[in-house]
PDB file of C-alpha atoms and ligand atoms in Angstrom:
ATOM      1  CA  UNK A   1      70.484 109.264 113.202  1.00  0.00           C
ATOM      2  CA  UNK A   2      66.957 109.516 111.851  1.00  0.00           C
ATOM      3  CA  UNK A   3      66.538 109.056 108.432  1.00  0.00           C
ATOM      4  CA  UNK A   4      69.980 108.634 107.735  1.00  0.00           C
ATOM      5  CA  UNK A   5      69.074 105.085 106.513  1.00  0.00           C
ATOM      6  CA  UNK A   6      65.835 105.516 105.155  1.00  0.00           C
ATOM      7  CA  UNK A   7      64.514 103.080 102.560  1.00  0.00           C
ATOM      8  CA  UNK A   8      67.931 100.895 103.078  1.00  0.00           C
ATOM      9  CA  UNK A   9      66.933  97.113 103.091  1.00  0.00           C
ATOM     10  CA  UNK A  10      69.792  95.824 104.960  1.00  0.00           C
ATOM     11  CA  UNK A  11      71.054  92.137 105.545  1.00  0.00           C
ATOM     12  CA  UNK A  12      73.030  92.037 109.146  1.00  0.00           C
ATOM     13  CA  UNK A  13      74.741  88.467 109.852  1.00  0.00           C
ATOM     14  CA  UNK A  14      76.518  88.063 113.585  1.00  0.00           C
ATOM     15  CA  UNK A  15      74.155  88.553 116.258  1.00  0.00           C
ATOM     16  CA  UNK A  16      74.670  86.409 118.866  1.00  0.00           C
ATOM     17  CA  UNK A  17      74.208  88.348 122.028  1.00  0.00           C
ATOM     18  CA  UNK A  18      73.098  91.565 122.394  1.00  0.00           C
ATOM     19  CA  UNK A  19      76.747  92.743 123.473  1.00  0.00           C
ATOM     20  CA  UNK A  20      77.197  91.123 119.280  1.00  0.00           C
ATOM     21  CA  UNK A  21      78.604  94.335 117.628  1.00  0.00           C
ATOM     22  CA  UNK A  22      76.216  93.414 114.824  1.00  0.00           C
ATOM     23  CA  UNK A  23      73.206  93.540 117.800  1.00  0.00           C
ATOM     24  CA  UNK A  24      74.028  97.512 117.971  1.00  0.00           C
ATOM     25  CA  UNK A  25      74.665  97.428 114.047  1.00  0.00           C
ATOM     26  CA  UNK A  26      70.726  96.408 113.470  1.00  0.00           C
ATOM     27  CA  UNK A  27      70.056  98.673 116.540  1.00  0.00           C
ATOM     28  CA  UNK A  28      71.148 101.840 114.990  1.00  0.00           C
ATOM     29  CA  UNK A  29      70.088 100.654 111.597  1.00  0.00           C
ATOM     30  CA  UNK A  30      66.602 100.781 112.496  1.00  0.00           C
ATOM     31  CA  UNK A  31      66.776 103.783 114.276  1.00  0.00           C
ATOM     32  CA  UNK A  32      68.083 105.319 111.723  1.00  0.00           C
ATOM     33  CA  UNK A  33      64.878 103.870 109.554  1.00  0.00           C
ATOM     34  CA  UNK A  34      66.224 100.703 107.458  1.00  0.00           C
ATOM     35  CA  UNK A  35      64.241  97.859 107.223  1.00  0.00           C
ATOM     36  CA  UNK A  36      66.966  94.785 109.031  1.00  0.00           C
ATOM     37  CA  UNK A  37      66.631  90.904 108.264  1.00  0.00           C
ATOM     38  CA  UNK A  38      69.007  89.085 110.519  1.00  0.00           C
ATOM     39  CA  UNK A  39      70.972  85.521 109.847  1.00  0.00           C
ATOM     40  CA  UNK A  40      71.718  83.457 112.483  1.00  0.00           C
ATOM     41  CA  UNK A  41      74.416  80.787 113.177  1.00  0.00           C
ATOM     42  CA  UNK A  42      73.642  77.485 114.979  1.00  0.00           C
ATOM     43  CA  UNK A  43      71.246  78.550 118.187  1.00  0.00           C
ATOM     44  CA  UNK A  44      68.645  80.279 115.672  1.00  0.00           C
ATOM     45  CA  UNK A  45      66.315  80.280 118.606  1.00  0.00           C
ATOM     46  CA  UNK A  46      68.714  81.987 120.954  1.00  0.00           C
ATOM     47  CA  UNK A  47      69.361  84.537 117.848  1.00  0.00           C
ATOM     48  CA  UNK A  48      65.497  85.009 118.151  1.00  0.00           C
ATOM     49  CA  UNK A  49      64.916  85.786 121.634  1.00  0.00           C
ATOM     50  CA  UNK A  50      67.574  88.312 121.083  1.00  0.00           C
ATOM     51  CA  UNK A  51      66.254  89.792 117.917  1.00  0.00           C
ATOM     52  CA  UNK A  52      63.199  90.717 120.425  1.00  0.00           C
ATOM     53  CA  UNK A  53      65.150  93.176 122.122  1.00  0.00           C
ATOM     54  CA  UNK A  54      65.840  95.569 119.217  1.00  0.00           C
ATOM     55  CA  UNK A  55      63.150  98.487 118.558  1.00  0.00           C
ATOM     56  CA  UNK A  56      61.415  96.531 115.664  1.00  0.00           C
ATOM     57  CA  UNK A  57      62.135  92.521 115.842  1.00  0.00           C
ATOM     58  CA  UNK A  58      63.558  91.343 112.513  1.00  0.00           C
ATOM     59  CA  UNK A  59      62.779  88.278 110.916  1.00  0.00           C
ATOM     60  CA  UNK A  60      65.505  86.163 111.304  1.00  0.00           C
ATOM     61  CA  UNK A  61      66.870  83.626 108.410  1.00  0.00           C
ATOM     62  CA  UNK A  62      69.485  80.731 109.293  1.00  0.00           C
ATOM     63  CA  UNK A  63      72.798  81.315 107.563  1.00  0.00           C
ATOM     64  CA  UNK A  64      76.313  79.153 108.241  1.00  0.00           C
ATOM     65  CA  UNK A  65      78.358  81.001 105.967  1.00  0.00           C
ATOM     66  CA  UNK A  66      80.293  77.595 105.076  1.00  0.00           C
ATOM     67  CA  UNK A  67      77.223  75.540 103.889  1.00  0.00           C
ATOM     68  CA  UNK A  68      76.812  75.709  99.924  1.00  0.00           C
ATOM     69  CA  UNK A  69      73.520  75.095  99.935  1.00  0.00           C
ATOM     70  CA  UNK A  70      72.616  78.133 103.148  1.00  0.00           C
ATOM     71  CA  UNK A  71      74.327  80.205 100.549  1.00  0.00           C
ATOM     72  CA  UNK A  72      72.515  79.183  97.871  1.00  0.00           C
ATOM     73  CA  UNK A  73      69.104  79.668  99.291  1.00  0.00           C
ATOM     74  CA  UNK A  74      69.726  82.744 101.269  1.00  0.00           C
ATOM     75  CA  UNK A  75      68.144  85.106  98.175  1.00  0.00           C
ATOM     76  CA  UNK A  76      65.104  83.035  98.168  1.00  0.00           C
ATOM     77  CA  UNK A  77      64.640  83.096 101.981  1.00  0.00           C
ATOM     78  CA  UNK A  78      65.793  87.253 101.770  1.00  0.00           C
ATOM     79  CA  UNK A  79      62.928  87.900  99.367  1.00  0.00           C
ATOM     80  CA  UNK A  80      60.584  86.254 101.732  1.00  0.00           C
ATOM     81  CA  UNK A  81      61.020  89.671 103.516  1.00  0.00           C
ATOM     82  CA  UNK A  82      62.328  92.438 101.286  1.00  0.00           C
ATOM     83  CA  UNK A  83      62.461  92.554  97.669  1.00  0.00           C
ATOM     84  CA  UNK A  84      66.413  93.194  97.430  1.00  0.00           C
ATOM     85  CA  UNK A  85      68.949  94.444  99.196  1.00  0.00           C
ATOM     86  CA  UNK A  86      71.220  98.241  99.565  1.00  0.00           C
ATOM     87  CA  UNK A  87      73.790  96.954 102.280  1.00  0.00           C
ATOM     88  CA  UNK A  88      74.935  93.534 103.467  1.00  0.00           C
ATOM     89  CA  UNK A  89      76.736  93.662 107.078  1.00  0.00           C
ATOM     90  CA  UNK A  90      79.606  91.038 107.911  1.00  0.00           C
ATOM     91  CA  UNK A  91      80.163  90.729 111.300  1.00  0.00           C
ATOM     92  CA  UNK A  92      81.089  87.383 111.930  1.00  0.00           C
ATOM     93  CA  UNK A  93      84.901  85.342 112.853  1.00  0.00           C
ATOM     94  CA  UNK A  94      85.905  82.355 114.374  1.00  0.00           C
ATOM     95  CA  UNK A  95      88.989  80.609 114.935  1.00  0.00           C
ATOM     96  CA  UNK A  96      89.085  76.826 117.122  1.00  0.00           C
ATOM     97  CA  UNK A  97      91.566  77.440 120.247  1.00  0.00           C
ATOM     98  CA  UNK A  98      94.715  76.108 118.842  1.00  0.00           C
ATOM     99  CA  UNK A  99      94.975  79.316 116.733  1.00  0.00           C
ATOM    100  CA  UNK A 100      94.836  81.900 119.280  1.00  0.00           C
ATOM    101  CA  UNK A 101      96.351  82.467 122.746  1.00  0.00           C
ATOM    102  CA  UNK A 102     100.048  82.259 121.782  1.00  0.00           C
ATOM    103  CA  UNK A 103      99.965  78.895 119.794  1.00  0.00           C
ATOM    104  CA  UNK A 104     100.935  80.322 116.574  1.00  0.00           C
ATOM    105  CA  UNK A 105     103.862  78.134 115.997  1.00  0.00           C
ATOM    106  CA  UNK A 106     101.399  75.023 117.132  1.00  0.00           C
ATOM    107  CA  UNK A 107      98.545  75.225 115.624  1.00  0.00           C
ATOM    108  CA  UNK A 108      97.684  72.994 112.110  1.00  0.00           C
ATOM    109  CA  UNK A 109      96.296  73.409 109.110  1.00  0.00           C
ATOM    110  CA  UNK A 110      93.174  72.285 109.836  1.00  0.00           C
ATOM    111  CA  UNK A 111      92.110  74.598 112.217  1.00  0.00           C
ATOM    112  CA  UNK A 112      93.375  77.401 110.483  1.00  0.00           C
ATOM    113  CA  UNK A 113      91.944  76.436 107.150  1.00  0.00           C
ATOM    114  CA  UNK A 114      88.449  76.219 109.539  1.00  0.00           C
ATOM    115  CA  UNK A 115      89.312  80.115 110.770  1.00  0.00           C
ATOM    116  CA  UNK A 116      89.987  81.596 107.615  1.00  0.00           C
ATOM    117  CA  UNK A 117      87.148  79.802 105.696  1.00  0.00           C
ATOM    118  CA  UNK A 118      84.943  81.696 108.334  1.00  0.00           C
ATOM    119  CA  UNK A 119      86.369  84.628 109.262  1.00  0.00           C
ATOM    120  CA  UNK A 120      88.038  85.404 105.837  1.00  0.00           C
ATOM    121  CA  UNK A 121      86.423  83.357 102.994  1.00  0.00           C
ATOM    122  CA  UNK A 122      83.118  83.951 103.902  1.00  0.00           C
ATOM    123  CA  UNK A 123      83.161  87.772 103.090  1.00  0.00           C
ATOM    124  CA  UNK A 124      83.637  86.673  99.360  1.00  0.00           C
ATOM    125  CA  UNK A 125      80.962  83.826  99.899  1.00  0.00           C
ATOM    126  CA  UNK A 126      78.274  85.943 101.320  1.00  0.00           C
ATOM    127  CA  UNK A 127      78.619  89.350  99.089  1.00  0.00           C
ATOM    128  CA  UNK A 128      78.420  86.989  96.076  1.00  0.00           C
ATOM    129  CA  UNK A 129      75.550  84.788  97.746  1.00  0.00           C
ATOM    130  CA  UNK A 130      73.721  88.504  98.058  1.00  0.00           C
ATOM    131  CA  UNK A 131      74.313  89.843  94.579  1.00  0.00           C
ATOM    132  CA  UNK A 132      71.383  88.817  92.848  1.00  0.00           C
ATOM    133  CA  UNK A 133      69.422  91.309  95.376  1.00  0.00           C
ATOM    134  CA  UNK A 134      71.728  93.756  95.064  1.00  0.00           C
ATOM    135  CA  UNK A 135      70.962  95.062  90.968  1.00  0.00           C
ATOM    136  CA  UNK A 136      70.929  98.830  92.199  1.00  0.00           C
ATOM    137  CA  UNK A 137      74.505  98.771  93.960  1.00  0.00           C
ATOM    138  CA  UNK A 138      74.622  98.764  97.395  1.00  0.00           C
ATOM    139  CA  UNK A 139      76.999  98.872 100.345  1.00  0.00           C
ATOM    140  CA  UNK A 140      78.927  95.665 101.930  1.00  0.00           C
ATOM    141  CA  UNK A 141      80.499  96.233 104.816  1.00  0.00           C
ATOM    142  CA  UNK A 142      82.950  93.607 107.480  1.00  0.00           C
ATOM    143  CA  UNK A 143      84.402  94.023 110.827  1.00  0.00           C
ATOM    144  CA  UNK A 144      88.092  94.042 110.979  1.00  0.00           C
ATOM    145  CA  UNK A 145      90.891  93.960 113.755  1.00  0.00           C
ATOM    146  CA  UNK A 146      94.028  95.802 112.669  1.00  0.00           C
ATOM    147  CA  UNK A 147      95.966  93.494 110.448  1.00  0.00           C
ATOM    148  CA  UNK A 148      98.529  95.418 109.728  1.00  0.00           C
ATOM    149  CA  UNK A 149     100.386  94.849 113.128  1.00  0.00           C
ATOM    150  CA  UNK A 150     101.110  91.262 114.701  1.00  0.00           C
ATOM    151  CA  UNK A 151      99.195  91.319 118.615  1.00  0.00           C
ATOM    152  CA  UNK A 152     100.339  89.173 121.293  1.00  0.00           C
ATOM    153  CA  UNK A 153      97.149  86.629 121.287  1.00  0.00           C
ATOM    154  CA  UNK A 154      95.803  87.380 118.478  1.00  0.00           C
ATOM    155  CA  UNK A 155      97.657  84.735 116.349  1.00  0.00           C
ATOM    156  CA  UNK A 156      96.042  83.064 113.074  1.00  0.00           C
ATOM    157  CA  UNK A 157      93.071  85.072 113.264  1.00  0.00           C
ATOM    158  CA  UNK A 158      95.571  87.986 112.801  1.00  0.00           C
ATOM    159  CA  UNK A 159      96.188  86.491 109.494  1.00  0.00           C
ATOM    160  CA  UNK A 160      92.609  85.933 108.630  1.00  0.00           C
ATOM    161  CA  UNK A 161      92.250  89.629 109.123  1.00  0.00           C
ATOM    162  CA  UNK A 162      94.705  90.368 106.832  1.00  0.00           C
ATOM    163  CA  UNK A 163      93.252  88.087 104.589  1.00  0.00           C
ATOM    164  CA  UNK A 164      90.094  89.706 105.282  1.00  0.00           C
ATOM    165  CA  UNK A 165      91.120  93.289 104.302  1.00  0.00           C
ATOM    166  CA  UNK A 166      93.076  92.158 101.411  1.00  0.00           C
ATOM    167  CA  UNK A 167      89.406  90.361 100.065  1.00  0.00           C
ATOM    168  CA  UNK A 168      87.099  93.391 100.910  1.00  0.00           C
ATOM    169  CA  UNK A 169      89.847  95.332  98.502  1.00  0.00           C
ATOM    170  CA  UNK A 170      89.116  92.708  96.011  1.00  0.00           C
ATOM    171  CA  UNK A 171      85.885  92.778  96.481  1.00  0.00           C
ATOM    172  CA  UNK A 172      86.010  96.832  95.458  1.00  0.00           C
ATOM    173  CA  UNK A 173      87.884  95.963  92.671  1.00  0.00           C
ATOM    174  CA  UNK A 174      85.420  93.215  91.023  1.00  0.00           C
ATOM    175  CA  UNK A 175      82.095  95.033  92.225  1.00  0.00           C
ATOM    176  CA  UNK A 176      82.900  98.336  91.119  1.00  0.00           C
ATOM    177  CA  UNK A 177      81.261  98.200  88.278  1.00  0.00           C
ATOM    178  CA  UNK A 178      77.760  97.135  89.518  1.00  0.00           C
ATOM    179  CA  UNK A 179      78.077 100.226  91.878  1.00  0.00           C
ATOM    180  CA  UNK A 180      78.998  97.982  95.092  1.00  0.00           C
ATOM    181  CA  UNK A 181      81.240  99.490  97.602  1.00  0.00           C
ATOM    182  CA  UNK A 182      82.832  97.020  99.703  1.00  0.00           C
ATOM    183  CA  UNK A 183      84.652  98.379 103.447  1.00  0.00           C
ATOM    184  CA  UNK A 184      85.520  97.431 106.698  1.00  0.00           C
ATOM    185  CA  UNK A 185      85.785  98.788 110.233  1.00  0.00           C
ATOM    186  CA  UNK A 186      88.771  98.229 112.247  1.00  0.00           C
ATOM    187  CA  UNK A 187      87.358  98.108 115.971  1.00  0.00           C
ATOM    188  CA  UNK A 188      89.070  98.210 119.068  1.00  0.00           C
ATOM    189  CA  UNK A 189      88.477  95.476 121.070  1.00  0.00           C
ATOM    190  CA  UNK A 190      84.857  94.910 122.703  1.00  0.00           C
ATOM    191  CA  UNK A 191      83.911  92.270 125.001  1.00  0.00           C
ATOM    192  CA  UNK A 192      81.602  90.680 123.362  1.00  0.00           C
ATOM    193  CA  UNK A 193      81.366  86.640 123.063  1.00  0.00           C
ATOM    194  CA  UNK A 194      84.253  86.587 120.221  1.00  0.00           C
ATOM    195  CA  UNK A 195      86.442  88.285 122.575  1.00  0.00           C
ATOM    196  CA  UNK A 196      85.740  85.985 125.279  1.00  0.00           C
ATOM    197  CA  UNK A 197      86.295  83.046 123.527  1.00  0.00           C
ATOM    198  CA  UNK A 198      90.051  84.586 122.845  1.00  0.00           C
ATOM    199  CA  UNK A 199      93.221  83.517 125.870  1.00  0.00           C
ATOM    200  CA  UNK A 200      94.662  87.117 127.138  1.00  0.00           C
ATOM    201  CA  UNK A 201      92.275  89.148 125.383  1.00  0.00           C
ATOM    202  CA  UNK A 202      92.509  91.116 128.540  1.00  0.00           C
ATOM    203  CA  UNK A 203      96.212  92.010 127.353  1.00  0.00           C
ATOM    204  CA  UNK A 204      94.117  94.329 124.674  1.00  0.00           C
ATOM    205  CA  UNK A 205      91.734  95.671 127.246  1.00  0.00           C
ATOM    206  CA  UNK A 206      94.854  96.709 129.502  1.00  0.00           C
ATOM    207  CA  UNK A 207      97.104  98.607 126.513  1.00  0.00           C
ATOM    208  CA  UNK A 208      93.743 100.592 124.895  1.00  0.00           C
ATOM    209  CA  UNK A 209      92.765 101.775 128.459  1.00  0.00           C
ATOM    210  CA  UNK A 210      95.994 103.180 128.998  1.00  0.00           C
ATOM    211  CA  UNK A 211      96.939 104.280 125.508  1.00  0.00           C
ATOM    212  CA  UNK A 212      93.898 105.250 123.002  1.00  0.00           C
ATOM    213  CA  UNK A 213      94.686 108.692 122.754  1.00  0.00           C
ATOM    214  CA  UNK A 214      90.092 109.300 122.737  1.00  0.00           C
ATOM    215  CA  UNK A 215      89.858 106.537 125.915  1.00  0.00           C
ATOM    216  CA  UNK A 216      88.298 103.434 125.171  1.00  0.00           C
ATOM    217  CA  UNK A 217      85.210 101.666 126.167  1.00  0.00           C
ATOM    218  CA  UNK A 218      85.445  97.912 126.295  1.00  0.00           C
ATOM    219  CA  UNK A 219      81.394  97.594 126.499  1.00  0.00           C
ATOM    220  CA  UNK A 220      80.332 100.383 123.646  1.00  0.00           C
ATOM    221  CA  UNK A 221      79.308  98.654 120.801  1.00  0.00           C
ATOM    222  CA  UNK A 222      78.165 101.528 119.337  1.00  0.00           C
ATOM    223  CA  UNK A 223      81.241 103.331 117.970  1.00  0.00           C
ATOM    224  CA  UNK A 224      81.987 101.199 115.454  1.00  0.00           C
ATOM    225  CA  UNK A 225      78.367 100.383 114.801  1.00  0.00           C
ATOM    226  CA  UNK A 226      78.048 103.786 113.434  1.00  0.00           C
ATOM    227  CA  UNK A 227      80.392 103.820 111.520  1.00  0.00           C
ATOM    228  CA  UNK A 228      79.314 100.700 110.025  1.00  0.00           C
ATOM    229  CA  UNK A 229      75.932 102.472 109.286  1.00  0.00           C
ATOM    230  CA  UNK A 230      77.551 105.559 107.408  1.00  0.00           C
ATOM    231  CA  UNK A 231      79.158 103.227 105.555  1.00  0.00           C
ATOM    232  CA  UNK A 232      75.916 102.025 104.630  1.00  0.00           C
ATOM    233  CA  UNK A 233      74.884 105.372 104.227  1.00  0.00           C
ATOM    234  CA  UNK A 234      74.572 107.542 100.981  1.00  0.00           C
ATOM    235  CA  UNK A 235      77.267 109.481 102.795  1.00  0.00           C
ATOM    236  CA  UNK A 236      80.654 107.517 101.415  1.00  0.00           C
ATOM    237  CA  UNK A 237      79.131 107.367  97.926  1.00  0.00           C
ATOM    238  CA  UNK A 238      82.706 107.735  96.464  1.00  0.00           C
ATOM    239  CA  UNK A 239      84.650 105.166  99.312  1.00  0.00           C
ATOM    240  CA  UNK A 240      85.433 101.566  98.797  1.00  0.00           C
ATOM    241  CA  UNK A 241      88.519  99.319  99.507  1.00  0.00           C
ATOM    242  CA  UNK A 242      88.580 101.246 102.584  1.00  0.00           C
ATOM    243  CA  UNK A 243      89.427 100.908 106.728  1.00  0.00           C
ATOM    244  CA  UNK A 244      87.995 103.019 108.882  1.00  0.00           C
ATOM    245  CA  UNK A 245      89.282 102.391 112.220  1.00  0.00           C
ATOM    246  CA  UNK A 246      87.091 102.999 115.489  1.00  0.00           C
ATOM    247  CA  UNK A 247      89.684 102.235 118.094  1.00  0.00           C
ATOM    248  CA  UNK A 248      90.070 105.925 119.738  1.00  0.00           C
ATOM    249  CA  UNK A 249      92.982 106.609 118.061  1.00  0.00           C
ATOM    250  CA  UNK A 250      95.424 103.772 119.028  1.00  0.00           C
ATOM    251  CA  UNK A 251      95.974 102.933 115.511  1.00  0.00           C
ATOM    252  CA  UNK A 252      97.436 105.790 115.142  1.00  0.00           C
ATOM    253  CA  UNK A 253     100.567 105.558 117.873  1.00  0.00           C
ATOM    254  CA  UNK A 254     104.120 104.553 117.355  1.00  0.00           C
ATOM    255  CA  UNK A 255     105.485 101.626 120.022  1.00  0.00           C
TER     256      UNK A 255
HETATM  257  N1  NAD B   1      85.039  92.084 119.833  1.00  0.00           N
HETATM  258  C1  NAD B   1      86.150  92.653 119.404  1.00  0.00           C
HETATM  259  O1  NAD B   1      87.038  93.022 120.176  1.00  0.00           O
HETATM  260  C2  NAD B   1      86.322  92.895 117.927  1.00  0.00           C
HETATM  261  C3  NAD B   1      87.259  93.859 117.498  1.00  0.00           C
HETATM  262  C4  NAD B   1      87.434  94.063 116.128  1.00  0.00           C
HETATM  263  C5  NAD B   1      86.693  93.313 115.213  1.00  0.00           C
HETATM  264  N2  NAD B   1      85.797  92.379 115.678  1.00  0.00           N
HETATM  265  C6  NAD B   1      85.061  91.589 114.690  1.00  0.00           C
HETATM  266  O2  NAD B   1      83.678  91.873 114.777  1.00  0.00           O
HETATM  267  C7  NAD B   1      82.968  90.794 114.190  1.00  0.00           C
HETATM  268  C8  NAD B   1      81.824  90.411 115.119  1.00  0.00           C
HETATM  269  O3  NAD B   1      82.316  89.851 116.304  1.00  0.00           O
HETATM  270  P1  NAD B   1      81.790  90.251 117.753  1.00  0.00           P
HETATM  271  O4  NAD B   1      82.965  90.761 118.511  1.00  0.00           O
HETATM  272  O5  NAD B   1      80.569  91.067 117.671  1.00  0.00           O
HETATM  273  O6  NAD B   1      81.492  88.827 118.416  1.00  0.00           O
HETATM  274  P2  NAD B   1      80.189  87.890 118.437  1.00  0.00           P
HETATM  275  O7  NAD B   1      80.632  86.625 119.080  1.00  0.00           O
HETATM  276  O8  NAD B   1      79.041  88.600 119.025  1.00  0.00           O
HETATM  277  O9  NAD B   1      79.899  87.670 116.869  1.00  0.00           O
HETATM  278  C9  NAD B   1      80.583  86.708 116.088  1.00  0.00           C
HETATM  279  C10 NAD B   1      79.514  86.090 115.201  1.00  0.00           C
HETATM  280  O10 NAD B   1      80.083  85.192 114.246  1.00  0.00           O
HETATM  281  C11 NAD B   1      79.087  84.212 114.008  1.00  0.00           C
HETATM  282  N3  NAD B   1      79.617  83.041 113.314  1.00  0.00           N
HETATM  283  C12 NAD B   1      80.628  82.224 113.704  1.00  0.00           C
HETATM  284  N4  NAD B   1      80.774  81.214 112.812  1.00  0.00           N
HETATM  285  C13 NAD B   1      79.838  81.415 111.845  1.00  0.00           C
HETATM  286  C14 NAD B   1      79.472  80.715 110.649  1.00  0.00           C
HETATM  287  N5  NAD B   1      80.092  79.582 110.270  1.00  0.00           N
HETATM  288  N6  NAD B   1      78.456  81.203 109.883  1.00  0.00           N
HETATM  289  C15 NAD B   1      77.809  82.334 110.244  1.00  0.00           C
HETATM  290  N7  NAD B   1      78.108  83.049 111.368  1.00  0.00           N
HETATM  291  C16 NAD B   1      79.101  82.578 112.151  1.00  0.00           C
HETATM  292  C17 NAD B   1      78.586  83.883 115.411  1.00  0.00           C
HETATM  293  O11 NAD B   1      77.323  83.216 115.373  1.00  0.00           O
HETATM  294  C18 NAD B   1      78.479  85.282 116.004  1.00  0.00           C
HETATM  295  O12 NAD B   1      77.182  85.811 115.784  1.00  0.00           O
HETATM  296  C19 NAD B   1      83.979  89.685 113.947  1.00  0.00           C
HETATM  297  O13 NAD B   1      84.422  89.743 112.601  1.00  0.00           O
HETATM  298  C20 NAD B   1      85.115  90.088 114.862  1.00  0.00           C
HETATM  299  O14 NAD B   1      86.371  89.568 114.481  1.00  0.00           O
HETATM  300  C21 NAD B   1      85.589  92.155 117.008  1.00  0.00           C
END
């Protein structure tokens, strides 16, 4: 992967842990020679201690991607650290309880306004909250969980997915123009803190151990974490709007 990002000044939001799918993203991203500035949500000092742990610790930079005014200052606290920005990562979803685990027919609005504004919103609010750094063009990319199919558990974050990959094609559409590419990866599922948080996720585990066509690894980030770096890569200079799915190949079976 050396070199493949070099001279990239990338802006990764969604490390939590370092099982956080956006943990391996800055991984690989620095192996691969960008220069990484983290956000962090809430425990900024937990987000810290983890930011250790990768080859080159990043500065870190607070970011709830609801908060106006976190949005408004995050180019002014960026360009504490780099002068602009060639790839903003998305990598971040939550949904309150009542919207998951079955309780689709339960849960109200206010909870599901709360997990789309997060987990769908925010993709628009953060790649327009970055465009001032972003005057050469530049790469967005979001983490996705196959929308196009209704899961067991999954419930109203399933439709803040679709929501999701209906906004990053929006997103190509209206940043075209200033040479912005805007895509997502559709990952299989990973155990990571997300994950947890979901009722029956283990449902998930089960069916892609028995049926991705590759095999599946429930604890290997970094799949879909390179993919999200090619996409940040010169190598899709012609590839927006898109899903690439990193799920071994269970997208691609019939029932
Ligand atoms: N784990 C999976 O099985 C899986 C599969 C496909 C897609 N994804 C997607 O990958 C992305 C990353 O999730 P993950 O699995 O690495 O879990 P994770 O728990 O490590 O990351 C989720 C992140 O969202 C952040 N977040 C929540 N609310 C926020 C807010 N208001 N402002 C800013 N950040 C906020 C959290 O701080 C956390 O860092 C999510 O979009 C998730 O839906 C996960």
């Amino acid at each position: 992967m050396s070199g493949l990002l070099a001279g990239k000044r990338l802006l990764v939001t969604g490390v939590i842990t370092d099982a956080s799918i956006a943990f391996s993203v800055a991984k690989i991203s620095q192996e691969a020679d960008a220069t990484v500035v983290l956000t962090g949500f809430g425990r900024l000092s937990l987000v810290e201690r983890i930011a250790k742990r990768l080859p080159s610790p990043p500065p870190v930079i607070e970011l709830d991607v609801t908060s106006e005014e976190h949005l408004a200052g995050l180019g002014d606290r960026v360009r504490e650290h780099v002068d602009g920005l060639d790839g903003v990562v998305h990598s971040i979803a939550f949904g309150p309880q009542s919207v998951l685990g079955g309780e689709f027919l339960n849960a109200g609005w206010e909870d599901v306004s709360r997990a789309i504004q997060v987990s769908t919103y925010s993709y628009k609010s953060l790649a327009v909250a970055c465009l001032p750094m972003m005057q050469s063009g530049g790469s967005i990319v979001g983490l996705t969980f196959d929308a196009t199919k209704a899961w067991p558990v999954y419930d109203w974050m399933g439709v803040a997915k679709a929501g999701l990959e209906s906004a990053s094609r929006y997103l190509a559409l209206h940043l075209g123009k200033q040479g912005i590419r805007s895509n997502l990866v559709s990952a299989g599922p990973l155990r990571t803190m997300a994950a947890k948080s979901i009722p029956g996720f283990e449902q998930f585990e089960d069916a892609w151990a028995e049926r991705a066509p590759l095999g599946w690894d429930l604890s290997n980030q970094e799949p879909a974490a390179r993919a999200v770096c090619a996409l940040l890569s010169d190598w899709f200079p012609a590839t927006t709007g898109e899903i690439v799915h990193v799920d071994g190949g269970y997208h691609a079976l019939g029932a």
